[in-house]
Amino acid sequence: MTWSIQTLLSELHDDIQDRLARARKAFGHPGTKGDASESVWLELLETYLPQRYQATSAHVVDSDGKFSEQIDVVVFDRQYSPFIFNFQGQKVIPAESVYGVFEAKQSINAEHVAYARKKVASVRRLHRTSLPIPHAGGTYPAKPLQHIIGGLLTLESDWSPGLGEPLTNALATVGSDDRLDLGCVAAHGIFSCDNDGCGTLTPIGKPATAFLFELIARLQEKATVPMIDVRAYARWLDVDLPV
């Protein structure tokens, strides 16, 4: 047998695209289609991201007691996260542990871009703590809070061409709270935005694999999440519950 890395990477994308397409065809209810698509993206990240990361559907909470909206895909730190809540089948993750958040849809369009931006902003606006880090020789300064990656994951595009000016216009933003940094339209390509604007579109042959690699590269650049102030959350233990 002759091994080929090109074949391996190509098969990874083809598998994701095929599974997204099957979910789109097999389920009639929009909510069921959405859940199936979400599961495909979550399984991709859970399988191929390094073990220090985990991906799940969840709400995000901060030490002020504020919650994000429900997020389809939360990429968070599992190695240093001191607690992840599981309540009535729902996961709740502390804001300090989050690296990235993504909305998963069947198709990309202006409505879904706006919806994803709203979801991403609900996480970025949460308060995050960061403590100095003790070590054998003393203490490192508290790590500056890093930008949380936000994005949108779909199979198809409602625009023609799939990655063109309508998408660029929908992605354009004046602030950073609701910016979509990275996304994948599995049938067409990936897109990315930075501080200079949202005009970078990358039509390529195997978008799902390219998205995975680009996400891993961005996570590597961020290194480790800040050291969470657990006592800031513990103070809620002294607050009376509503009757």
PDB file of C-alpha atoms in Angstrom:
ATOM      1  CA  MET A   1       0.000   0.000   0.000  1.00  0.00           C
ATOM      2  CA  THR A   2       1.302   3.458  -0.922  1.00  0.00           C
ATOM      3  CA  TRP A   3       0.472   6.185   1.583  1.00  0.00           C
ATOM      4  CA  SER A   4      -0.501   9.680   0.416  1.00  0.00           C
ATOM      5  CA  ILE A   5      -0.987  12.639   2.751  1.00  0.00           C
ATOM      6  CA  GLN A   6      -2.858  14.391  -0.039  1.00  0.00           C
ATOM      7  CA  THR A   7      -5.352  11.533  -0.102  1.00  0.00           C
ATOM      8  CA  LEU A   8      -5.720  11.558   3.682  1.00  0.00           C
ATOM      9  CA  LEU A   9      -6.449  15.291   3.810  1.00  0.00           C
ATOM     10  CA  SER A  10      -8.793  15.081   0.841  1.00  0.00           C
ATOM     11  CA  GLU A  11     -10.739  12.203   2.383  1.00  0.00           C
ATOM     12  CA  LEU A  12     -11.162  14.139   5.636  1.00  0.00           C
ATOM     13  CA  HIS A  13     -12.864  17.007   3.834  1.00  0.00           C
ATOM     14  CA  ASP A  14     -14.942  14.700   1.638  1.00  0.00           C
ATOM     15  CA  ASP A  15     -16.207  12.864   4.708  1.00  0.00           C
ATOM     16  CA  ILE A  16     -17.317  16.107   6.402  1.00  0.00           C
ATOM     17  CA  GLN A  17     -18.973  17.474   3.267  1.00  0.00           C
ATOM     18  CA  ASP A  18     -20.767  14.195   2.583  1.00  0.00           C
ATOM     19  CA  ARG A  19     -22.087  13.979   6.146  1.00  0.00           C
ATOM     20  CA  LEU A  20     -23.306  17.584   6.057  1.00  0.00           C
ATOM     21  CA  ALA A  21     -25.007  16.922   2.731  1.00  0.00           C
ATOM     22  CA  ARG A  22     -26.687  13.759   4.057  1.00  0.00           C
ATOM     23  CA  ALA A  23     -27.987  15.671   7.086  1.00  0.00           C
ATOM     24  CA  ARG A  24     -29.434  18.313   4.765  1.00  0.00           C
ATOM     25  CA  LYS A  25     -31.227  15.710   2.618  1.00  0.00           C
ATOM     26  CA  ALA A  26     -32.282  13.214   5.280  1.00  0.00           C
ATOM     27  CA  PHE A  27     -34.061  15.491   7.746  1.00  0.00           C
ATOM     28  CA  GLY A  28     -37.110  17.566   6.887  1.00  0.00           C
ATOM     29  CA  HIS A  29     -37.382  19.659  10.037  1.00  0.00           C
ATOM     30  CA  PRO A  30     -35.063  22.704  10.046  1.00  0.00           C
ATOM     31  CA  GLY A  31     -34.222  22.260  13.723  1.00  0.00           C
ATOM     32  CA  THR A  32     -33.305  18.614  13.209  1.00  0.00           C
ATOM     33  CA  LYS A  33     -31.138  19.533  10.223  1.00  0.00           C
ATOM     34  CA  GLY A  34     -29.397  22.141  12.355  1.00  0.00           C
ATOM     35  CA  ASP A  35     -28.744  19.695  15.166  1.00  0.00           C
ATOM     36  CA  ALA A  36     -27.308  17.161  12.729  1.00  0.00           C
ATOM     37  CA  SER A  37     -25.000  19.744  11.126  1.00  0.00           C
ATOM     38  CA  GLU A  38     -23.855  20.912  14.531  1.00  0.00           C
ATOM     39  CA  SER A  39     -22.999  17.344  15.481  1.00  0.00           C
ATOM     40  CA  VAL A  40     -20.862  16.889  12.349  1.00  0.00           C
ATOM     41  CA  TRP A  41     -18.756  19.968  13.119  1.00  0.00           C
ATOM     42  CA  LEU A  42     -18.454  19.059  16.808  1.00  0.00           C
ATOM     43  CA  GLU A  43     -17.264  15.551  15.982  1.00  0.00           C
ATOM     44  CA  LEU A  44     -14.678  16.952  13.554  1.00  0.00           C
ATOM     45  CA  LEU A  45     -13.216  19.225  16.235  1.00  0.00           C
ATOM     46  CA  GLU A  46     -13.452  16.674  19.030  1.00  0.00           C
ATOM     47  CA  THR A  47     -11.613  14.139  16.873  1.00  0.00           C
ATOM     48  CA  TYR A  48      -8.833  16.293  15.450  1.00  0.00           C
ATOM     49  CA  LEU A  49      -8.144  19.136  17.884  1.00  0.00           C
ATOM     50  CA  PRO A  50      -5.293  18.497  20.351  1.00  0.00           C
ATOM     51  CA  GLN A  51      -6.409  16.998  23.669  1.00  0.00           C
ATOM     52  CA  ARG A  52      -5.943  20.257  25.581  1.00  0.00           C
ATOM     53  CA  TYR A  53      -8.999  21.577  23.711  1.00  0.00           C
ATOM     54  CA  GLN A  54     -12.574  20.398  23.814  1.00  0.00           C
ATOM     55  CA  ALA A  55     -15.586  21.338  21.698  1.00  0.00           C
ATOM     56  CA  THR A  56     -19.209  21.221  22.762  1.00  0.00           C
ATOM     57  CA  SER A  57     -22.528  23.016  22.535  1.00  0.00           C
ATOM     58  CA  ALA A  58     -22.927  25.209  25.613  1.00  0.00           C
ATOM     59  CA  HIS A  59     -23.763  28.469  27.323  1.00  0.00           C
ATOM     60  CA  VAL A  60     -20.906  30.592  28.656  1.00  0.00           C
ATOM     61  CA  VAL A  61     -21.058  32.299  32.065  1.00  0.00           C
ATOM     62  CA  ASP A  62     -18.944  34.958  33.764  1.00  0.00           C
ATOM     63  CA  SER A  63     -18.157  35.690  37.415  1.00  0.00           C
ATOM     64  CA  ASP A  64     -20.745  38.510  37.412  1.00  0.00           C
ATOM     65  CA  GLY A  65     -23.451  35.914  36.855  1.00  0.00           C
ATOM     66  CA  LYS A  66     -24.156  36.853  33.241  1.00  0.00           C
ATOM     67  CA  PHE A  67     -24.755  34.214  30.558  1.00  0.00           C
ATOM     68  CA  SER A  68     -24.204  34.123  26.828  1.00  0.00           C
ATOM     69  CA  GLU A  69     -26.797  32.900  24.398  1.00  0.00           C
ATOM     70  CA  GLN A  70     -26.691  29.183  23.556  1.00  0.00           C
ATOM     71  CA  ILE A  71     -23.650  28.547  21.369  1.00  0.00           C
ATOM     72  CA  ASP A  72     -23.539  25.694  18.844  1.00  0.00           C
ATOM     73  CA  VAL A  73     -19.785  25.094  19.047  1.00  0.00           C
ATOM     74  CA  VAL A  74     -17.635  26.298  21.957  1.00  0.00           C
ATOM     75  CA  VAL A  75     -13.913  25.500  21.788  1.00  0.00           C
ATOM     76  CA  PHE A  76     -12.531  25.695  25.298  1.00  0.00           C
ATOM     77  CA  ASP A  77      -9.576  24.729  27.441  1.00  0.00           C
ATOM     78  CA  ARG A  78      -9.989  21.389  29.197  1.00  0.00           C
ATOM     79  CA  GLN A  79      -6.556  21.106  30.777  1.00  0.00           C
ATOM     80  CA  TYR A  80      -6.752  24.178  33.013  1.00  0.00           C
ATOM     81  CA  SER A  81     -10.503  24.771  33.296  1.00  0.00           C
ATOM     82  CA  PRO A  82     -11.327  24.251  36.985  1.00  0.00           C
ATOM     83  CA  PHE A  83     -15.013  23.547  36.440  1.00  0.00           C
ATOM     84  CA  ILE A  84     -17.501  22.821  33.670  1.00  0.00           C
ATOM     85  CA  PHE A  85     -21.144  22.712  34.744  1.00  0.00           C
ATOM     86  CA  ASN A  86     -23.549  20.066  33.477  1.00  0.00           C
ATOM     87  CA  PHE A  87     -27.122  20.996  34.378  1.00  0.00           C
ATOM     88  CA  GLN A  88     -30.254  19.336  33.018  1.00  0.00           C
ATOM     89  CA  GLY A  89     -28.338  18.096  29.991  1.00  0.00           C
ATOM     90  CA  GLN A  90     -26.848  21.530  29.252  1.00  0.00           C
ATOM     91  CA  LYS A  91     -23.184  22.508  29.605  1.00  0.00           C
ATOM     92  CA  VAL A  92     -22.109  25.842  31.073  1.00  0.00           C
ATOM     93  CA  ILE A  93     -18.498  26.950  30.638  1.00  0.00           C
ATOM     94  CA  PRO A  94     -16.691  29.794  32.443  1.00  0.00           C
ATOM     95  CA  ALA A  95     -15.817  32.658  30.103  1.00  0.00           C
ATOM     96  CA  GLU A  96     -12.112  32.503  30.943  1.00  0.00           C
ATOM     97  CA  SER A  97     -11.847  28.993  29.468  1.00  0.00           C
ATOM     98  CA  VAL A  98     -13.171  29.871  26.000  1.00  0.00           C
ATOM     99  CA  TYR A  99     -10.925  30.036  22.927  1.00  0.00           C
ATOM    100  CA  GLY A 100     -13.546  30.214  20.197  1.00  0.00           C
ATOM    101  CA  VAL A 101     -17.271  30.101  19.450  1.00  0.00           C
ATOM    102  CA  PHE A 102     -19.040  29.157  16.225  1.00  0.00           C
ATOM    103  CA  GLU A 103     -22.589  29.043  14.946  1.00  0.00           C
ATOM    104  CA  ALA A 104     -23.476  26.055  12.717  1.00  0.00           C
ATOM    105  CA  LYS A 105     -26.030  26.466   9.927  1.00  0.00           C
ATOM    106  CA  GLN A 106     -27.031  24.596   6.777  1.00  0.00           C
ATOM    107  CA  SER A 107     -26.298  27.581   4.549  1.00  0.00           C
ATOM    108  CA  ILE A 108     -24.660  31.003   4.800  1.00  0.00           C
ATOM    109  CA  ASN A 109     -26.684  34.138   4.038  1.00  0.00           C
ATOM    110  CA  ALA A 110     -27.042  37.662   5.425  1.00  0.00           C
ATOM    111  CA  GLU A 111     -29.538  36.585   8.087  1.00  0.00           C
ATOM    112  CA  HIS A 112     -27.330  33.779   9.362  1.00  0.00           C
ATOM    113  CA  VAL A 113     -24.222  35.996   9.370  1.00  0.00           C
ATOM    114  CA  ALA A 114     -26.075  38.580  11.481  1.00  0.00           C
ATOM    115  CA  TYR A 115     -27.368  35.834  13.782  1.00  0.00           C
ATOM    116  CA  ALA A 116     -23.885  34.363  14.250  1.00  0.00           C
ATOM    117  CA  ARG A 117     -22.426  37.801  14.970  1.00  0.00           C
ATOM    118  CA  LYS A 118     -25.051  38.320  17.692  1.00  0.00           C
ATOM    119  CA  LYS A 119     -24.203  34.966  19.266  1.00  0.00           C
ATOM    120  CA  VAL A 120     -20.444  35.648  19.173  1.00  0.00           C
ATOM    121  CA  ALA A 121     -20.915  39.098  20.736  1.00  0.00           C
ATOM    122  CA  SER A 122     -22.898  37.582  23.619  1.00  0.00           C
ATOM    123  CA  VAL A 123     -19.752  35.664  24.602  1.00  0.00           C
ATOM    124  CA  ARG A 124     -17.151  38.363  23.990  1.00  0.00           C
ATOM    125  CA  ARG A 125     -19.049  40.880  26.142  1.00  0.00           C
ATOM    126  CA  LEU A 126     -18.843  38.667  29.214  1.00  0.00           C
ATOM    127  CA  HIS A 127     -16.433  39.622  31.989  1.00  0.00           C
ATOM    128  CA  ARG A 128     -13.238  37.556  32.246  1.00  0.00           C
ATOM    129  CA  THR A 129     -10.821  37.431  35.151  1.00  0.00           C
ATOM    130  CA  SER A 130      -7.051  36.931  34.885  1.00  0.00           C
ATOM    131  CA  LEU A 131      -4.797  36.342  37.899  1.00  0.00           C
ATOM    132  CA  PRO A 132      -0.991  36.500  38.236  1.00  0.00           C
ATOM    133  CA  ILE A 133       0.541  33.066  37.702  1.00  0.00           C
ATOM    134  CA  PRO A 134       2.747  31.682  40.505  1.00  0.00           C
ATOM    135  CA  HIS A 135       5.765  29.562  39.580  1.00  0.00           C
ATOM    136  CA  ALA A 136       8.849  28.147  41.289  1.00  0.00           C
ATOM    137  CA  GLY A 137      10.865  31.323  40.810  1.00  0.00           C
ATOM    138  CA  GLY A 138       8.152  33.848  41.654  1.00  0.00           C
ATOM    139  CA  THR A 139       5.062  35.092  39.838  1.00  0.00           C
ATOM    140  CA  TYR A 140       4.295  35.846  36.217  1.00  0.00           C
ATOM    141  CA  PRO A 141       2.060  38.870  35.525  1.00  0.00           C
ATOM    142  CA  ALA A 142      -1.600  38.206  34.773  1.00  0.00           C
ATOM    143  CA  LYS A 143      -2.053  37.232  31.154  1.00  0.00           C
ATOM    144  CA  PRO A 144      -3.820  39.837  28.996  1.00  0.00           C
ATOM    145  CA  LEU A 145      -7.248  38.706  27.871  1.00  0.00           C
ATOM    146  CA  GLN A 146      -7.082  37.229  24.382  1.00  0.00           C
ATOM    147  CA  HIS A 147      -9.507  37.782  21.545  1.00  0.00           C
ATOM    148  CA  ILE A 148     -12.097  34.998  21.395  1.00  0.00           C
ATOM    149  CA  ILE A 149     -12.299  33.527  17.894  1.00  0.00           C
ATOM    150  CA  GLY A 150     -15.792  33.768  16.421  1.00  0.00           C
ATOM    151  CA  GLY A 151     -17.212  32.252  13.272  1.00  0.00           C
ATOM    152  CA  LEU A 152     -19.858  30.514  11.212  1.00  0.00           C
ATOM    153  CA  LEU A 153     -19.827  26.960   9.806  1.00  0.00           C
ATOM    154  CA  THR A 154     -22.082  25.881   6.930  1.00  0.00           C
ATOM    155  CA  LEU A 155     -22.354  23.434   4.072  1.00  0.00           C
ATOM    156  CA  GLU A 156     -23.694  25.724   1.345  1.00  0.00           C
ATOM    157  CA  SER A 157     -24.105  29.381   0.414  1.00  0.00           C
ATOM    158  CA  ASP A 158     -27.329  31.112  -0.622  1.00  0.00           C
ATOM    159  CA  TRP A 159     -25.268  33.529  -2.718  1.00  0.00           C
ATOM    160  CA  SER A 160     -23.839  33.101  -6.200  1.00  0.00           C
ATOM    161  CA  PRO A 161     -20.914  32.982  -6.285  1.00  0.00           C
ATOM    162  CA  GLY A 162     -20.774  31.289  -2.920  1.00  0.00           C
ATOM    163  CA  LEU A 163     -17.897  33.440  -1.680  1.00  0.00           C
ATOM    164  CA  GLY A 164     -18.318  36.886  -3.191  1.00  0.00           C
ATOM    165  CA  GLU A 165     -19.186  40.505  -2.527  1.00  0.00           C
ATOM    166  CA  PRO A 166     -22.509  39.816  -0.747  1.00  0.00           C
ATOM    167  CA  LEU A 167     -20.625  37.763   1.837  1.00  0.00           C
ATOM    168  CA  THR A 168     -17.943  40.436   2.173  1.00  0.00           C
ATOM    169  CA  ASN A 169     -20.621  43.065   2.785  1.00  0.00           C
ATOM    170  CA  ALA A 170     -22.399  40.900   5.357  1.00  0.00           C
ATOM    171  CA  LEU A 171     -19.140  40.301   7.229  1.00  0.00           C
ATOM    172  CA  ALA A 172     -18.149  43.984   7.300  1.00  0.00           C
ATOM    173  CA  THR A 173     -18.186  45.447  10.812  1.00  0.00           C
ATOM    174  CA  VAL A 174     -16.910  48.519  12.634  1.00  0.00           C
ATOM    175  CA  GLY A 175     -16.301  46.849  16.005  1.00  0.00           C
ATOM    176  CA  SER A 176     -14.662  43.704  17.307  1.00  0.00           C
ATOM    177  CA  ASP A 177     -17.417  42.383  19.607  1.00  0.00           C
ATOM    178  CA  ASP A 178     -19.417  40.815  16.793  1.00  0.00           C
ATOM    179  CA  ARG A 179     -16.732  40.247  14.172  1.00  0.00           C
ATOM    180  CA  LEU A 180     -16.629  36.807  12.559  1.00  0.00           C
ATOM    181  CA  ASP A 181     -12.941  35.912  12.355  1.00  0.00           C
ATOM    182  CA  LEU A 182     -13.069  32.566  10.617  1.00  0.00           C
ATOM    183  CA  GLY A 183     -15.655  30.467   8.856  1.00  0.00           C
ATOM    184  CA  CYS A 184     -16.156  27.547   6.530  1.00  0.00           C
ATOM    185  CA  VAL A 185     -18.618  27.016   3.696  1.00  0.00           C
ATOM    186  CA  ALA A 186     -17.770  23.381   3.055  1.00  0.00           C
ATOM    187  CA  ALA A 187     -18.961  23.335  -0.553  1.00  0.00           C
ATOM    188  CA  HIS A 188     -17.075  26.512  -1.520  1.00  0.00           C
ATOM    189  CA  GLY A 189     -14.212  27.613   0.736  1.00  0.00           C
ATOM    190  CA  ILE A 190     -13.228  29.386   3.934  1.00  0.00           C
ATOM    191  CA  PHE A 191     -13.293  33.061   4.893  1.00  0.00           C
ATOM    192  CA  SER A 192     -11.403  35.052   7.492  1.00  0.00           C
ATOM    193  CA  CYS A 193     -11.407  38.562   8.924  1.00  0.00           C
ATOM    194  CA  ASP A 194      -8.859  40.562  10.884  1.00  0.00           C
ATOM    195  CA  ASN A 195      -8.314  44.098  12.178  1.00  0.00           C
ATOM    196  CA  ASP A 196      -7.791  45.336   8.619  1.00  0.00           C
ATOM    197  CA  GLY A 197     -11.180  44.192   7.412  1.00  0.00           C
ATOM    198  CA  CYS A 198     -13.225  41.237   6.258  1.00  0.00           C
ATOM    199  CA  GLY A 199     -12.288  41.068   2.622  1.00  0.00           C
ATOM    200  CA  THR A 200     -10.192  37.906   2.738  1.00  0.00           C
ATOM    201  CA  LEU A 201     -11.990  35.048   1.031  1.00  0.00           C
ATOM    202  CA  THR A 202     -10.250  31.763   0.248  1.00  0.00           C
ATOM    203  CA  PRO A 203     -11.960  29.543  -2.312  1.00  0.00           C
ATOM    204  CA  ILE A 204     -10.140  26.204  -2.130  1.00  0.00           C
ATOM    205  CA  GLY A 205     -10.722  22.580  -3.006  1.00  0.00           C
ATOM    206  CA  LYS A 206     -10.965  21.071   0.481  1.00  0.00           C
ATOM    207  CA  PRO A 207     -12.433  23.775   2.748  1.00  0.00           C
ATOM    208  CA  ALA A 208     -13.279  21.649   5.809  1.00  0.00           C
ATOM    209  CA  THR A 209      -9.693  20.426   6.161  1.00  0.00           C
ATOM    210  CA  ALA A 210      -8.345  23.925   5.515  1.00  0.00           C
ATOM    211  CA  PHE A 211     -10.649  25.342   8.184  1.00  0.00           C
ATOM    212  CA  LEU A 212      -9.494  22.745  10.717  1.00  0.00           C
ATOM    213  CA  PHE A 213      -5.825  23.513  10.074  1.00  0.00           C
ATOM    214  CA  GLU A 214      -6.346  27.276  10.211  1.00  0.00           C
ATOM    215  CA  LEU A 215      -8.254  26.973  13.481  1.00  0.00           C
ATOM    216  CA  ILE A 216      -5.501  24.835  15.013  1.00  0.00           C
ATOM    217  CA  ALA A 217      -2.885  27.376  13.896  1.00  0.00           C
ATOM    218  CA  ARG A 218      -4.830  30.222  15.519  1.00  0.00           C
ATOM    219  CA  LEU A 219      -5.272  28.238  18.721  1.00  0.00           C
ATOM    220  CA  GLN A 220      -1.525  27.567  18.822  1.00  0.00           C
ATOM    221  CA  GLU A 221      -0.865  31.299  18.572  1.00  0.00           C
ATOM    222  CA  LYS A 222      -3.048  31.917  21.630  1.00  0.00           C
ATOM    223  CA  ALA A 223      -1.172  29.440  23.844  1.00  0.00           C
ATOM    224  CA  THR A 224      -2.993  29.059  27.192  1.00  0.00           C
ATOM    225  CA  VAL A 225      -6.120  30.740  28.529  1.00  0.00           C
ATOM    226  CA  PRO A 226      -5.736  33.200  31.462  1.00  0.00           C
ATOM    227  CA  MET A 227      -5.610  31.930  35.047  1.00  0.00           C
ATOM    228  CA  ILE A 228      -9.195  32.104  36.259  1.00  0.00           C
ATOM    229  CA  ASP A 229     -10.088  33.751  39.578  1.00  0.00           C
ATOM    230  CA  VAL A 230     -12.127  30.922  41.081  1.00  0.00           C
ATOM    231  CA  ARG A 231     -12.959  33.011  44.179  1.00  0.00           C
ATOM    232  CA  ALA A 232     -14.783  35.472  41.936  1.00  0.00           C
ATOM    233  CA  TYR A 233     -17.219  32.658  41.138  1.00  0.00           C
ATOM    234  CA  ALA A 234     -17.239  31.271  44.674  1.00  0.00           C
ATOM    235  CA  ARG A 235     -18.722  34.496  46.034  1.00  0.00           C
ATOM    236  CA  TRP A 236     -22.051  33.449  44.493  1.00  0.00           C
ATOM    237  CA  LEU A 237     -22.238  30.721  47.125  1.00  0.00           C
ATOM    238  CA  ASP A 238     -23.151  33.412  49.663  1.00  0.00           C
ATOM    239  CA  VAL A 239     -26.005  34.830  47.586  1.00  0.00           C
ATOM    240  CA  ASP A 240     -29.529  33.733  48.513  1.00  0.00           C
ATOM    241  CA  LEU A 241     -31.307  31.849  45.765  1.00  0.00           C
ATOM    242  CA  PRO A 242     -34.566  33.362  44.436  1.00  0.00           C
ATOM    243  CA  VAL A 243     -37.665  31.848  45.967  1.00  0.00           C
TER     244      VAL A 243
END
